[in-house]
C-alpha positions as CSV (number, residue, x, y, z in Angstrom):
1,M,0.2,-0.1,-0.1
2,S,1.3,3.4,-1.0
3,S,1.2,6.6,1.1
4,S,-1.4,7.9,-1.5
5,E,-3.7,5.3,-0.3
6,L,-5.9,4.6,2.7
7,N,-6.4,1.1,3.6
8,I,-9.8,0.3,5.3
9,E,-11.3,-2.6,6.0
10,G,-9.1,-4.3,3.6
11,I,-9.7,-2.1,0.6
12,G,-7.1,0.2,-0.7
13,I,-8.9,4.0,-1.4
14,S,-6.8,6.6,-2.7
15,R,-6.6,9.5,-1.1
16,T,-7.7,11.6,-3.7
17,V,-11.1,9.7,-3.7
18,V,-11.8,10.3,-0.1
19,S,-10.9,13.9,-0.4
20,S,-13.3,14.0,-3.5
21,I,-16.1,12.4,-1.3
22,V,-15.5,14.3,1.5
23,A,-15.5,17.6,-0.5
24,A,-18.6,17.0,-2.6
25,A,-20.4,16.2,0.7
26,A,-19.1,19.4,2.4
27,E,-19.9,21.6,-0.4
28,K,-23.8,20.8,-0.5
29,V,-24.0,22.2,2.9
30,E,-25.8,25.3,2.9
31,G,-23.4,27.9,4.3
32,V,-20.5,26.5,2.9
33,A,-18.8,28.5,0.0
34,S,-16.2,26.0,-0.6
35,V,-13.8,23.4,0.4
36,G,-10.4,25.1,1.0
37,Q,-9.9,28.8,0.1
38,K,-11.0,29.7,-3.3
39,A,-11.2,33.4,-3.1
40,T,-10.4,35.2,-6.1
41,A,-8.3,38.1,-4.6
42,S,-6.5,35.6,-2.4
43,N,-5.8,33.0,-5.4
44,L,-4.6,36.1,-7.7
45,V,-2.3,37.5,-5.3
46,S,-0.6,33.9,-4.2
47,S,-0.3,33.2,-7.9
48,F,2.0,36.3,-8.4
49,F,4.0,35.4,-5.3
50,A,4.1,31.8,-5.5
51,T,7.6,30.0,-5.4
52,G,6.3,26.5,-6.0
53,S,3.5,23.9,-6.4
54,A,0.9,23.1,-4.1
55,T,1.9,20.9,-1.0
56,P,0.1,18.3,0.7
57,E,-0.1,20.3,3.9
58,N,-2.2,22.9,1.8
59,D,-4.8,19.9,0.8
60,P,-8.5,21.0,1.7
61,V,-9.2,17.6,2.9
62,D,-7.1,15.2,5.2
63,A,-7.9,11.6,6.0
64,E,-6.2,8.8,8.2
65,V,-7.6,5.4,9.5
66,V,-7.9,5.4,13.3
67,D,-8.8,1.8,14.5
68,G,-10.3,0.8,11.0
69,K,-12.2,4.2,11.0
70,L,-11.7,7.0,9.0
71,H,-10.9,10.1,10.4
72,A,-11.3,13.1,8.2
73,T,-10.2,17.0,8.4
74,V,-11.9,19.3,6.0
75,H,-11.1,22.9,5.5
76,L,-13.9,25.5,4.6
77,T,-14.5,28.7,3.4
78,V,-17.9,29.6,4.8
79,L,-20.6,32.3,4.2
80,Y,-21.2,35.0,7.0
81,G,-24.1,34.9,8.6
82,Y,-24.1,30.9,9.5
83,P,-23.3,29.8,13.1
84,F,-20.1,28.0,13.1
85,T,-21.2,25.3,15.3
86,Q,-24.5,24.5,13.7
87,L,-22.7,24.5,10.1
88,A,-19.9,22.3,11.5
89,A,-22.3,19.6,12.9
90,S,-24.3,20.0,9.3
91,V,-20.8,19.3,7.5
92,R,-20.0,16.5,9.9
93,E,-23.6,14.8,9.3
94,A,-23.2,15.3,5.5
95,V,-19.7,13.7,5.2
96,E,-20.5,10.7,7.6
97,L,-23.3,9.8,5.7
98,A,-21.6,10.1,2.2
99,V,-18.6,8.2,3.4
100,Q,-20.7,5.3,4.9
101,E,-23.0,5.3,1.5
102,Q,-20.0,5.8,-0.7
103,M,-17.3,3.8,0.7
104,G,-19.2,1.6,3.2
105,V,-16.8,2.2,6.0
106,Q,-17.6,3.6,9.3
107,V,-16.3,7.1,10.3
108,D,-14.4,7.8,13.7
109,A,-14.5,11.7,13.3
110,V,-14.9,14.8,11.0
111,D,-13.0,17.9,12.1
112,V,-14.0,20.9,10.6
113,C,-11.7,23.8,10.4
114,I,-13.0,27.0,9.1
115,D,-10.1,28.6,7.6
116,S,-12.0,31.7,5.8
117,I,-15.3,33.8,5.8
118,V,-17.0,35.4,2.8
119,F,-18.9,38.4,3.2
120,P,-22.0,39.6,1.2
121,K,-21.2,42.3,-1.2
122,E,-23.2,45.5,-0.1
C-alpha cells in the first residue's frame, strides 16, 4: 500500500477519492462557500507570489485511518451569517453519511476547520 492510499477494512482507497467524496458532501451544506480557500483575490495574489507547486499540507481535506475507521479533516470557506457550530455539525453529518454510503466504512471523526469567511457584497 502506498502513502497515497488508505487501507480501510481491507480495501485500498486513494486519498484523492476520499478527498473528493468528503469535499462533495461538505460543499452541499448550506453556508459552505467552498472546501478550501477559493477566494478570487487571494488566489490572484498568491499566483503572483507562488514559489512552488501546492504541497500536501495545503490540501483542503486530510484523512487517516484510526482503529479501522476514517478520520477526516476538512478545511472550509464559509458564508457570513451561518453559526459556526451548527454549520460544522451539518458538515460532519453530511460527510459521515456520504462516506458510509459511498465507501461503506465507518467514520471515527470529522474535524471541521473554518479557514476563511465570505461576506456578502453590500
